Amino acid sequence: MVNPRSSSSYRLRRSRFVVPPTIYRLALILLAFSVFLFLVSQRQIPVFDRGPSLPQKSSELEERLWDSASGYGYRPCVKPTHKYAGIQKSTGATDHMFSPIENPKSERSSATAKYFLCAFVLMSYTLYCRFSPIFNFLLASSHYICDMVAVARLMNATLIIPQLDKRSFWQDTSTFSDIFDESHFIKALENDVHIVSELPKEMESAPRVRKHFTSWSSASYYEGMSQMWKDYEVIHVPKSDSRLANNDLPVDIQRLRCRAMYYALRFSNPIESLGKKLVERLKSHGPYIALHLRYEKDMLAFTGCTYGLTDIEAGELKILRENTNHWKMKGINSTEQRLGGFCPLTPKEVGVFLHSMGYPSSTWIYIAAGDIYGGETYLSDLRSQFPNLVSKVHTESLATVEELKEFAKHATQTAAIDYIVSIESDVFIPSYTGNMARAVEGHRRFLGHRKTINPDRKGLVKLFDMLEKGELKEDTKFSSLVIDMHKHRQGAPRKRYGSLPGSKGRDRFRTEESFYENPFPECICPTDHH
Ligand SMILES: *[C@@H]1O[C@H](CO)[C@@H](O)[C@H](O)[C@H]1NC(C)=O
Ligand SMILES: *[C@@H]1O[C@H](CO)[C@@H](O)[C@H](O)[C@H]1NC(C)=O
């Protein structure tokens, strides 16, 4: 079940070796292809192996731009400890959980047949995820599903594949198996938790209860909840914010979450294969950057960031903010907001930033984002510096209309494509923080601390303003200021942050770094550790 990825995550870099005569080249291609086939056949997790490294001559610059110091000496560790018991099919108290269908009578009379039903209630979910509901939905769903795997384990329950709420307001009719590879999910976790596609017919009339678990609960909370099995055989968990605590859980439960998230849960085949195709096409040009460009209308309206926009646009955003009831901040001083580092970088600022960091203008950049406010009007500020700017929407060069047609109707699935391309990128850069950015960063940390650059927005804005006033020029001095500023913002290993000092009660949990945003130290270990 566990793929020793640490040993196979070499990077395929543009080779600089001498081009051999045709016959050798053919042989090389054949060899490379068979290695590729081998790797594909070995693949067990939703990411693509990068193939063996080729002889290369890498300059210091290349290394600084693209490498993450070979995982900094850490590797994923998700194996259970020796204390962890796999679930057994034929002994002990859990036996009946496996044969409800063959032996429905005895099953029904036993008060210990435990089924665990979760459904997503999207409306309640979107209230606390203001932006990119689709992307956030995808992430929250996967985090939620993986938490429920752990909860099912804690409660000795059988997990039923979650159903997406049909009343979802964006009319996406995707089912779990449209988005995720269901049979792989069930199989990959067979030693951990029993999972079934749907509630067996015999159980439909079994005593059932709806239960909203308290968010951020501990292992002992859920173990205590097992008392409910005395009265019920099916628990229906309708709320997607019934989350497990981030911290202070047994290491085996944390590792189970990682196995579920990073190994068992992978996208369905059509999504994986299109994602893979895009990644390959991008990589054919060399290493690439995935840019999470948060420059959507909602985002700008909510944050009150109008820097660089016309008065008419600023007015439009203000009206949108004032008319959106659940956004509490109304009167925002855009200048102060920007100086405080609370604004997403503009496409133009991103261009200056990338250029100063040393990325050549030929670099391919994939934009993982929704609709950019103003469209090409603002995007062109970035495109003029980095012409190889593509996204899934406007890129004949990456995916054909035919390929995308299949997904066009399903926003969740196109969001999944962005996720794959972001995980697999050589460098991931979010222009603003958010759930998506943090979740992608967490996944990249897990896979070997792949480079994620978090722009220091507050620091950058100061520099940008000095550029504007003519106090600085876009030269090597400026460039070294930007590079220095980001030395320690590139996703190097560190422990998950705890709660903010002084936060109390439930706020404590909310201010913690989420488990999936940085599964260190439970699921990331030093390379020499066993
Ligand atoms: C779950 O099952 C195991 C083994 O059958 C048992 O030791 C444990 O107490 C059970 N846990 C709960 C919460 O029922
Ligand atoms: C916004 O804040 C800036 C900087 O503090 C200040 O100069 C400006 O006058 C403020 N604008 C408004 C409309 O209050």
Coordinates of C-alpha atoms and ligand atoms in Angstrom, one line a residue:
M1 CA 0.0 0.0 0.0
V2 CA 2.8 2.3 0.8
N3 CA 4.8 3.5 -2.2
P4 CA 8.4 4.2 -1.2
R5 CA 8.1 7.5 -3.1
S6 CA 11.1 8.9 -1.5
S7 CA 13.3 6.7 -3.6
S8 CA 11.5 7.4 -6.8
S9 CA 10.9 11.1 -6.8
Y10 CA 13.8 12.0 -9.0
R11 CA 13.5 15.0 -11.2
L12 CA 13.4 14.8 -14.9
R13 CA 15.4 17.8 -15.9
R14 CA 16.1 19.1 -19.3
S15 CA 19.0 17.0 -20.3
R16 CA 22.2 18.7 -21.4
F17 CA 24.0 15.6 -22.5
V18 CA 25.6 15.2 -25.9
V19 CA 23.2 14.1 -28.6
P20 CA 24.1 10.5 -29.7
P21 CA 23.7 9.1 -33.2
T22 CA 20.2 8.1 -34.2
I23 CA 20.4 4.4 -33.4
Y24 CA 21.5 5.1 -29.9
R25 CA 18.9 7.7 -29.6
L26 CA 16.3 5.1 -30.6
A27 CA 17.6 2.7 -28.0
L28 CA 17.6 5.4 -25.4
I29 CA 14.0 6.3 -26.2
L30 CA 13.0 2.7 -26.0
L31 CA 14.8 2.3 -22.6
A32 CA 13.3 5.5 -21.3
F33 CA 9.9 4.3 -22.4
S34 CA 10.2 1.0 -20.7
V35 CA 11.4 2.7 -17.6
F36 CA 8.4 5.0 -17.8
L37 CA 6.0 2.0 -18.3
F38 CA 7.6 0.3 -15.3
L39 CA 7.1 3.4 -13.2
V40 CA 3.6 3.8 -14.3
S41 CA 2.9 0.2 -13.5
Q42 CA 4.4 0.8 -10.0
R43 CA 2.4 3.9 -9.4
Q44 CA 0.1 3.8 -6.5
I45 CA -0.6 7.4 -5.7
P46 CA -2.1 10.2 -7.6
V47 CA 1.0 11.9 -8.6
F48 CA 3.4 11.2 -11.4
D49 CA 6.8 9.8 -10.9
R50 CA 9.4 11.9 -12.6
G51 CA 11.5 9.1 -14.0
P52 CA 15.1 8.6 -13.3
S53 CA 17.4 11.5 -13.4
L54 CA 19.5 11.9 -16.5
P55 CA 23.1 13.1 -16.6
Q56 CA 22.9 16.8 -16.1
K57 CA 25.0 19.8 -15.7
S58 CA 23.0 22.1 -13.5
S59 CA 24.2 25.6 -12.8
E60 CA 23.7 27.2 -9.4
L61 CA 21.0 29.4 -10.9
E62 CA 19.0 26.4 -12.1
E63 CA 19.3 24.9 -8.7
R64 CA 18.1 28.0 -6.9
L65 CA 15.2 28.4 -9.3
W66 CA 13.8 24.9 -9.5
D67 CA 15.3 22.6 -6.8
S68 CA 14.2 22.0 -3.3
A69 CA 17.5 20.5 -2.1
S70 CA 16.3 16.9 -2.7
G71 CA 13.6 17.0 -0.1
Y72 CA 16.0 18.5 2.5
G73 CA 16.7 15.0 3.9
Y74 CA 13.1 14.2 4.7
R75 CA 10.8 11.6 3.3
P76 CA 7.1 10.6 3.6
C77 CA 6.5 8.2 6.5
V78 CA 3.0 6.7 6.7
K79 CA 3.6 3.2 7.9
P80 CA 1.7 2.3 11.0
T81 CA 3.7 1.6 14.2
H82 CA 4.0 -1.9 15.5
K83 CA 1.1 -1.3 17.9
Y84 CA -1.3 -0.8 15.0
A85 CA -3.6 -3.7 14.4
G86 CA -4.9 -4.2 10.9
I87 CA -8.6 -5.0 10.8
Q88 CA -9.2 -8.7 10.5
K89 CA -11.8 -10.5 8.5
S90 CA -12.5 -13.5 10.7
T91 CA -11.9 -12.9 14.3
G92 CA -12.9 -10.7 17.2
A93 CA -15.7 -8.2 17.7
T94 CA -15.4 -6.6 14.3
D95 CA -16.2 -9.8 12.4
H96 CA -19.8 -9.1 11.8
M97 CA -18.9 -5.8 10.2
F98 CA -17.7 -7.7 7.1
S99 CA -20.6 -9.9 6.4
P100 CA -23.8 -8.0 6.8
I101 CA -25.1 -9.1 3.5
E102 CA -24.4 -12.8 3.8
N103 CA -25.9 -13.0 7.2
P104 CA -28.5 -10.2 7.5
K105 CA -30.6 -11.8 10.2
S106 CA -28.0 -12.2 12.9
E107 CA -26.6 -8.9 11.7
R108 CA -29.8 -7.0 12.4
S109 CA -30.3 -8.5 15.8
S110 CA -26.8 -7.4 16.8
A111 CA -26.6 -3.9 18.1
T112 CA -23.0 -3.7 17.0
A113 CA -23.5 -3.5 13.2
K114 CA -22.0 -0.2 12.7
Y115 CA -22.5 1.8 9.6
F116 CA -21.3 5.2 9.1
L117 CA -22.9 7.4 6.5
C118 CA -21.7 10.7 5.5
A119 CA -23.1 13.2 3.1
F120 CA -22.0 16.7 2.3
V121 CA -24.2 19.5 3.0
L122 CA -22.8 22.1 0.7
M123 CA -24.8 25.1 1.8
S124 CA -23.6 25.0 5.3
Y125 CA -20.1 24.4 4.0
T126 CA -19.9 27.4 1.8
L127 CA -20.7 29.8 4.6
Y128 CA -17.3 29.6 5.9
C129 CA -15.4 29.2 2.6
R130 CA -15.9 32.5 0.9
F131 CA -14.0 32.1 -2.2
S132 CA -13.4 29.6 -5.0
P133 CA -16.2 27.5 -3.5
I134 CA -15.5 24.8 -6.0
F135 CA -11.9 24.5 -5.3
N136 CA -12.4 24.8 -1.6
F137 CA -15.2 22.2 -1.9
L138 CA -12.8 19.8 -3.5
L139 CA -10.2 20.2 -0.9
A140 CA -12.6 20.3 2.0
S141 CA -14.2 17.2 0.7
S142 CA -11.0 15.3 0.5
H143 CA -9.9 16.5 3.9
Y144 CA -13.3 15.6 5.3
I145 CA -13.3 12.2 3.7
C146 CA -9.9 11.4 5.1
D147 CA -10.9 12.6 8.5
M148 CA -14.0 10.3 8.4
V149 CA -11.7 7.4 7.5
A150 CA -9.9 8.1 10.8
V151 CA -13.1 8.6 12.7
A152 CA -14.5 5.3 11.3
R153 CA -11.4 3.6 12.6
L154 CA -11.7 5.2 16.0
M155 CA -15.3 4.1 16.2
N156 CA -14.8 0.7 14.7
A157 CA -17.3 1.5 12.1
T158 CA -17.8 0.6 8.4
L159 CA -17.5 3.7 6.3
I160 CA -19.9 4.3 3.5
I161 CA -18.6 6.2 0.5
P162 CA -19.8 9.8 0.9
Q163 CA -22.5 11.1 -1.3
L164 CA -22.4 14.6 -2.6
D165 CA -25.4 16.6 -1.7
K166 CA -27.7 16.8 -4.8
R167 CA -28.9 20.3 -3.8
S168 CA -25.5 21.7 -4.5
F169 CA -26.0 25.2 -5.8
W170 CA -23.5 25.1 -8.6
Q171 CA -25.4 22.3 -10.2
D172 CA -22.4 20.1 -10.5
T173 CA -23.8 16.6 -10.7
S174 CA -20.5 14.8 -10.1
T175 CA -20.6 11.8 -7.8
F176 CA -17.8 10.6 -5.6
S177 CA -16.6 8.2 -8.3
D178 CA -16.7 10.9 -11.0
I179 CA -14.1 12.7 -9.0
F180 CA -12.2 10.0 -7.1
D181 CA -11.2 6.5 -7.9
E182 CA -13.6 4.7 -5.6
S183 CA -12.4 1.1 -5.9
H184 CA -8.8 2.2 -5.4
F185 CA -9.9 4.1 -2.3
I186 CA -11.6 1.1 -0.8
K187 CA -8.8 -1.3 -1.7
A188 CA -6.0 0.9 -0.5
L189 CA -7.5 1.2 3.0
E190 CA -8.6 -2.4 3.4
N191 CA -6.3 -3.0 6.3
D192 CA -7.4 0.1 8.1
V193 CA -11.1 0.6 7.7
H194 CA -13.9 -1.3 6.1
I195 CA -15.4 0.8 3.4
V196 CA -18.4 0.0 1.2
S197 CA -20.0 1.9 -1.7
E198 CA -23.5 2.0 -0.2
L199 CA -25.5 1.0 2.7
P200 CA -26.5 -2.7 2.3
K201 CA -30.3 -3.0 1.6
E202 CA -30.7 -5.0 4.8
M203 CA -29.5 -2.0 6.8
E204 CA -31.8 0.5 5.4
S205 CA -34.4 0.1 8.1
A206 CA -31.8 -0.3 10.9
P207 CA -32.0 2.2 13.8
R208 CA -30.3 5.2 12.4
V209 CA -29.4 8.6 13.8
R210 CA -28.1 11.9 12.3
K211 CA -25.2 13.3 14.2
H212 CA -23.3 16.5 14.0
F213 CA -20.0 15.8 15.6
T214 CA -18.3 18.6 17.3
S215 CA -15.5 20.0 15.0
W216 CA -11.9 19.5 15.9
S217 CA -12.6 16.7 18.3
S218 CA -10.0 14.4 19.8
A219 CA -9.7 10.7 19.5
S220 CA -11.2 10.2 22.9
Y221 CA -14.3 12.2 21.9
Y222 CA -14.9 9.7 19.0
E223 CA -14.1 6.7 21.1
G224 CA -16.7 7.9 23.6
M225 CA -19.2 8.4 20.7
S226 CA -19.0 4.6 20.2
Q227 CA -21.6 4.5 23.0
M228 CA -24.1 5.4 20.3
W229 CA -23.7 1.9 18.8
K230 CA -25.7 0.7 21.8
D231 CA -28.8 2.3 20.3
Y232 CA -28.1 2.7 16.7
E233 CA -26.6 0.8 13.8
V234 CA -26.2 3.6 11.4
I235 CA -24.9 7.1 12.1
H236 CA -25.4 9.7 9.4
V237 CA -22.9 12.5 9.5
P238 CA -24.4 15.3 7.4
K239 CA -22.0 18.0 8.1
S240 CA -18.7 18.5 6.4
D241 CA -17.1 20.5 9.1
S242 CA -17.1 17.6 11.6
R243 CA -13.4 17.6 11.5
L244 CA -10.9 15.7 13.5
A245 CA -8.4 17.8 15.7
N246 CA -5.2 18.8 14.0
N247 CA -3.0 17.9 16.9
D248 CA -2.6 15.6 19.9
L249 CA -3.9 12.5 18.1
P250 CA -2.2 9.1 18.2
V251 CA 0.5 9.0 15.5
D252 CA -1.2 6.0 13.9
I253 CA -4.4 8.0 13.4
Q254 CA -2.4 10.8 11.9
R255 CA -0.6 8.4 9.6
L256 CA -3.9 6.9 8.6
R257 CA -5.1 10.3 7.6
C258 CA -2.0 10.6 5.4
R259 CA -2.4 7.2 3.8
A260 CA -6.0 8.1 3.1
M261 CA -5.2 11.6 1.7
Y262 CA -2.0 11.0 -0.2
Y263 CA -2.3 7.3 -1.3
A264 CA -5.8 6.1 -1.2
L265 CA -7.6 9.1 -2.4
R266 CA -6.7 9.7 -6.0
F267 CA -8.7 11.3 -8.8
S268 CA -10.7 9.2 -11.2
N269 CA -9.0 7.9 -14.3
P270 CA -10.3 10.5 -16.8
I271 CA -9.2 13.3 -14.5
E272 CA -5.8 11.7 -13.8
S273 CA -5.1 11.1 -17.4
L274 CA -6.0 14.6 -18.6
G275 CA -4.0 16.1 -15.7
K276 CA -1.1 13.9 -16.6
K277 CA -1.3 14.9 -20.2
L278 CA -1.2 18.6 -19.3
V279 CA 1.7 18.0 -17.0
E280 CA 3.6 16.2 -19.7
R281 CA 3.0 18.9 -22.2
L282 CA 4.1 21.6 -19.8
K283 CA 7.2 19.6 -18.9
S284 CA 8.1 19.1 -22.5
H285 CA 9.2 22.7 -22.4
G286 CA 11.3 22.3 -19.3
P287 CA 10.5 23.0 -15.6
Y288 CA 7.3 25.0 -15.1
I289 CA 5.6 27.2 -12.5
A290 CA 2.0 26.7 -11.4
L291 CA 0.7 30.1 -10.4
H292 CA -2.3 30.3 -8.1
L293 CA -3.3 33.7 -9.2
R294 CA -6.0 35.0 -6.9
Y295 CA -7.3 37.9 -8.9
E296 CA -11.0 37.1 -9.1
K297 CA -13.7 39.6 -8.8
D298 CA -15.0 38.2 -5.5
M299 CA -11.6 38.1 -4.0
L300 CA -10.9 41.8 -4.8
A301 CA -14.3 42.9 -3.7
F302 CA -14.0 41.1 -0.3
T303 CA -10.4 42.3 0.4
G304 CA -11.2 45.8 -0.9
C305 CA -8.1 45.8 -3.0
T306 CA -8.4 48.2 -5.8
Y307 CA -4.8 49.1 -6.5
G308 CA -4.1 49.4 -10.2
L309 CA -7.8 49.3 -11.1
T310 CA -9.9 52.0 -12.8
D311 CA -12.3 54.1 -10.7
I312 CA -15.2 52.4 -12.4
E313 CA -13.9 49.0 -11.5
A314 CA -13.2 50.1 -7.9
G315 CA -16.7 51.3 -7.7
E316 CA -18.1 48.1 -9.0
L317 CA -16.2 46.1 -6.4
K318 CA -17.3 48.4 -3.6
I319 CA -21.0 47.9 -4.6
L320 CA -20.5 44.1 -4.7
R321 CA -18.9 44.2 -1.2
E322 CA -21.6 46.4 0.2
N323 CA -24.3 44.1 -1.2
T324 CA -22.9 40.9 0.1
N325 CA -24.3 40.5 3.5
H326 CA -22.0 37.9 5.0
W327 CA -18.9 40.0 4.3
K328 CA -18.7 42.0 7.5
M329 CA -16.0 44.5 6.5
K330 CA -17.5 47.3 4.5
G331 CA -15.5 50.4 4.5
I332 CA -12.0 49.4 3.6
N333 CA -9.1 51.7 2.9
S334 CA -7.5 50.0 -0.1
T335 CA -4.1 51.7 0.4
E336 CA -3.8 50.5 4.0
Q337 CA -5.0 47.1 3.0
R338 CA -2.3 46.8 0.4
L339 CA 0.5 48.2 2.6
G340 CA -0.4 45.7 5.3
G341 CA 0.2 42.9 2.8
F342 CA -3.5 41.9 2.7
C343 CA -4.0 42.2 -1.0
P344 CA -3.3 39.5 -3.6
L345 CA -0.5 40.5 -5.9
T346 CA -1.7 41.9 -9.2
P347 CA -0.8 40.1 -12.4
K348 CA 1.7 42.9 -13.1
E349 CA 3.3 42.6 -9.7
V350 CA 3.6 38.8 -10.1
G351 CA 5.5 39.5 -13.3
V352 CA 7.9 41.8 -11.6
F353 CA 8.3 39.4 -8.8
L354 CA 9.1 36.4 -11.0
H355 CA 11.4 38.4 -13.1
S356 CA 13.3 39.6 -10.1
M357 CA 13.5 36.1 -8.7
G358 CA 15.4 35.2 -11.8
Y359 CA 12.9 33.2 -13.8
P360 CA 13.6 33.6 -17.5
S361 CA 10.8 35.1 -19.6
S362 CA 10.7 31.9 -21.6
T363 CA 9.4 30.0 -18.5
W364 CA 6.1 28.3 -18.9
I365 CA 3.5 29.4 -16.3
Y366 CA 0.3 27.5 -15.7
I367 CA -2.4 29.7 -14.1
A368 CA -4.5 27.7 -11.6
A369 CA -7.3 30.0 -10.9
G370 CA -10.9 31.0 -11.6
D371 CA -11.7 34.0 -13.8
I372 CA -9.2 36.7 -13.7
Y373 CA -10.8 40.1 -13.0
G374 CA -10.6 42.2 -16.2
G375 CA -9.4 39.2 -18.1
E376 CA -6.7 39.9 -20.6
T377 CA -6.7 43.6 -19.6
Y378 CA -4.7 42.7 -16.5
L379 CA -3.4 39.3 -17.5
S380 CA -1.5 41.0 -20.4
D381 CA 0.6 42.8 -17.9
L382 CA 2.0 39.4 -16.9
R383 CA 1.9 37.9 -20.4
S384 CA 4.1 40.7 -21.7
Q385 CA 6.8 39.5 -19.4
F386 CA 6.1 35.8 -19.6
P387 CA 4.5 35.0 -22.9
N388 CA 4.2 31.3 -22.2
L389 CA 1.3 31.8 -19.9
V390 CA -1.4 29.2 -20.0
S391 CA -4.3 27.8 -18.1
K392 CA -6.8 25.1 -18.7
V393 CA -9.3 27.6 -20.2
H394 CA -7.4 29.4 -22.9
T395 CA -4.8 27.0 -24.0
E396 CA -5.2 25.2 -27.3
S397 CA -1.5 24.5 -26.7
L398 CA -2.2 22.3 -23.7
A399 CA -5.5 20.6 -24.0
T400 CA -7.8 20.2 -27.0
V401 CA -11.4 21.4 -26.9
E402 CA -12.3 17.7 -27.2
E403 CA -10.3 16.8 -24.1
L404 CA -11.8 19.6 -22.1
K405 CA -15.4 19.1 -23.3
E406 CA -15.8 16.1 -21.1
F407 CA -15.1 18.2 -18.0
A408 CA -16.6 21.5 -19.0
K409 CA -19.9 20.8 -17.2
H410 CA -18.2 19.7 -14.0
A411 CA -16.5 22.5 -12.2
T412 CA -15.3 20.2 -9.5
Q413 CA -13.5 18.1 -12.0
T414 CA -11.8 21.0 -13.7
A415 CA -10.7 22.2 -10.3
A416 CA -9.1 18.7 -9.8
I417 CA -7.1 19.3 -13.0
D418 CA -5.7 22.5 -11.5
Y419 CA -4.9 20.6 -8.4
I420 CA -2.9 18.0 -10.2
V421 CA -1.0 20.5 -12.4
S422 CA -0.2 22.5 -9.2
I423 CA 1.1 19.5 -7.3
E424 CA 3.2 18.3 -10.1
S425 CA 4.7 21.7 -11.0
D426 CA 8.4 22.4 -10.3
V427 CA 7.5 25.5 -8.5
F428 CA 4.2 26.5 -7.0
I429 CA 3.5 30.1 -6.2
P430 CA 0.3 31.5 -4.7
S431 CA -0.3 35.2 -5.2
Y432 CA -2.4 35.2 -2.0
T433 CA -2.9 32.7 0.9
G434 CA -6.0 30.6 1.0
N435 CA -7.2 27.1 1.6
M436 CA -6.2 25.9 -1.8
A437 CA -2.7 27.4 -1.6
R438 CA -2.1 25.9 1.8
A439 CA -3.5 22.5 0.9
V440 CA -1.4 22.3 -2.2
E441 CA 1.7 23.4 -0.2
G442 CA 0.9 20.7 2.3
H443 CA 0.8 18.0 -0.3
R444 CA 4.0 19.3 -1.9
R445 CA 5.7 19.2 1.5
F446 CA 4.6 15.6 1.9
L447 CA 6.0 14.6 -1.5
G448 CA 9.5 15.9 -0.7
H449 CA 9.2 19.6 0.1
R450 CA 8.8 20.5 -3.5
K451 CA 9.4 24.2 -3.9
T452 CA 6.5 26.5 -3.0
I453 CA 7.3 30.2 -2.9
N454 CA 5.1 32.3 -0.7
P455 CA 5.5 35.9 -1.8
D456 CA 6.2 38.3 1.1
R457 CA 3.4 40.6 0.0
K458 CA 4.0 43.3 2.6
G459 CA 7.7 43.4 1.9
L460 CA 7.2 43.4 -1.9
V461 CA 4.7 46.2 -1.9
K462 CA 7.2 48.4 -0.2
L463 CA 9.7 47.6 -3.0
F464 CA 7.2 48.0 -5.7
D465 CA 6.2 51.4 -4.4
M466 CA 9.8 52.5 -4.4
L467 CA 10.1 51.3 -8.0
E468 CA 7.0 53.4 -8.8
K469 CA 8.5 56.5 -7.1
G470 CA 11.8 56.0 -9.0
E471 CA 13.7 55.4 -5.7
L472 CA 14.7 51.9 -7.1
K473 CA 15.2 50.5 -10.5
E474 CA 14.4 47.0 -11.7
D475 CA 18.0 46.0 -11.8
T476 CA 20.3 43.4 -10.1
K477 CA 20.2 45.3 -6.8
F478 CA 16.4 45.2 -6.8
S479 CA 16.6 41.6 -7.8
S480 CA 18.9 40.6 -4.9
L481 CA 16.6 42.4 -2.5
V482 CA 13.7 40.3 -3.7
I483 CA 15.7 37.1 -3.6
D484 CA 16.9 37.8 -0.1
M485 CA 13.4 38.5 1.1
H486 CA 12.3 35.1 -0.1
K487 CA 15.2 32.9 1.1
H488 CA 13.1 31.4 3.8
R489 CA 9.8 31.3 2.1
Q490 CA 10.2 28.4 -0.1
G491 CA 8.5 25.5 1.7
A492 CA 11.5 24.2 3.7
P493 CA 10.6 21.6 6.4
R494 CA 9.2 22.9 9.6
K495 CA 6.8 21.7 12.2
R496 CA 3.1 22.5 11.9
Y497 CA 2.2 25.8 13.5
G498 CA 0.1 25.6 16.7
S499 CA -2.6 28.1 17.6
L500 CA -2.0 31.8 17.8
P501 CA -0.8 32.9 21.3
G502 CA -3.7 34.2 23.3
S503 CA -6.4 32.5 21.3
K504 CA -9.0 30.8 23.4
G505 CA -11.7 28.1 23.1
R506 CA -12.7 27.2 19.6
D507 CA -10.5 30.0 18.2
R508 CA -7.5 27.9 19.3
F509 CA -8.4 25.3 16.7
R510 CA -9.2 27.8 14.0
T511 CA -5.9 29.5 14.2
E512 CA -3.9 26.2 14.1
E513 CA -2.2 25.2 10.9
S514 CA -4.4 22.5 9.5
F515 CA -3.0 18.9 9.6
Y516 CA -3.2 18.5 5.8
E517 CA -1.4 21.8 5.3
N518 CA 1.7 20.5 7.0
P519 CA 1.6 16.8 8.1
F520 CA 5.0 17.4 9.8
P521 CA 6.2 15.7 11.9
E522 CA 3.8 12.7 11.9
C523 CA 4.0 11.8 8.2
I524 CA 7.3 13.4 7.3
C525 CA 10.4 11.9 8.8
P526 CA 14.2 12.3 8.4
T527 CA 15.6 10.1 5.7
D528 CA 17.7 8.0 8.1
H529 CA 14.8 7.4 10.4
H530 CA 13.1 4.0 10.5
Ligands
LIG1 C1 -12.7 -1.3 18.6 O1 -12.4 -2.7 18.5 C2 -11.2 -3.1 19.1 C3 -10.9 -4.5 18.8 O2 -12.0 -5.2 18.5 C4 -11.4 -2.9 20.6 O3 -10.3 -3.2 21.4 C5 -11.7 -1.4 20.9 O4 -12.0 -1.2 22.2 C6 -12.9 -1.0 20.0 N1 -13.1 0.4 20.2 C7 -14.2 1.0 20.4 C8 -14.2 2.5 20.5 O5 -15.3 0.4 20.4
LIG2 C1 -6.2 55.5 3.3 O1 -5.0 55.4 4.0 C2 -3.9 56.1 3.5 C3 -2.7 55.7 4.3 O2 -2.9 55.5 5.6 C4 -4.2 57.6 3.7 O3 -3.2 58.4 3.2 C5 -5.5 57.9 2.9 O4 -5.9 59.3 3.2 C6 -6.6 57.0 3.4 N1 -7.8 57.2 2.4 C7 -9.0 57.4 2.9 C8 -10.0 57.6 1.8 O5 -9.3 57.5 4.0

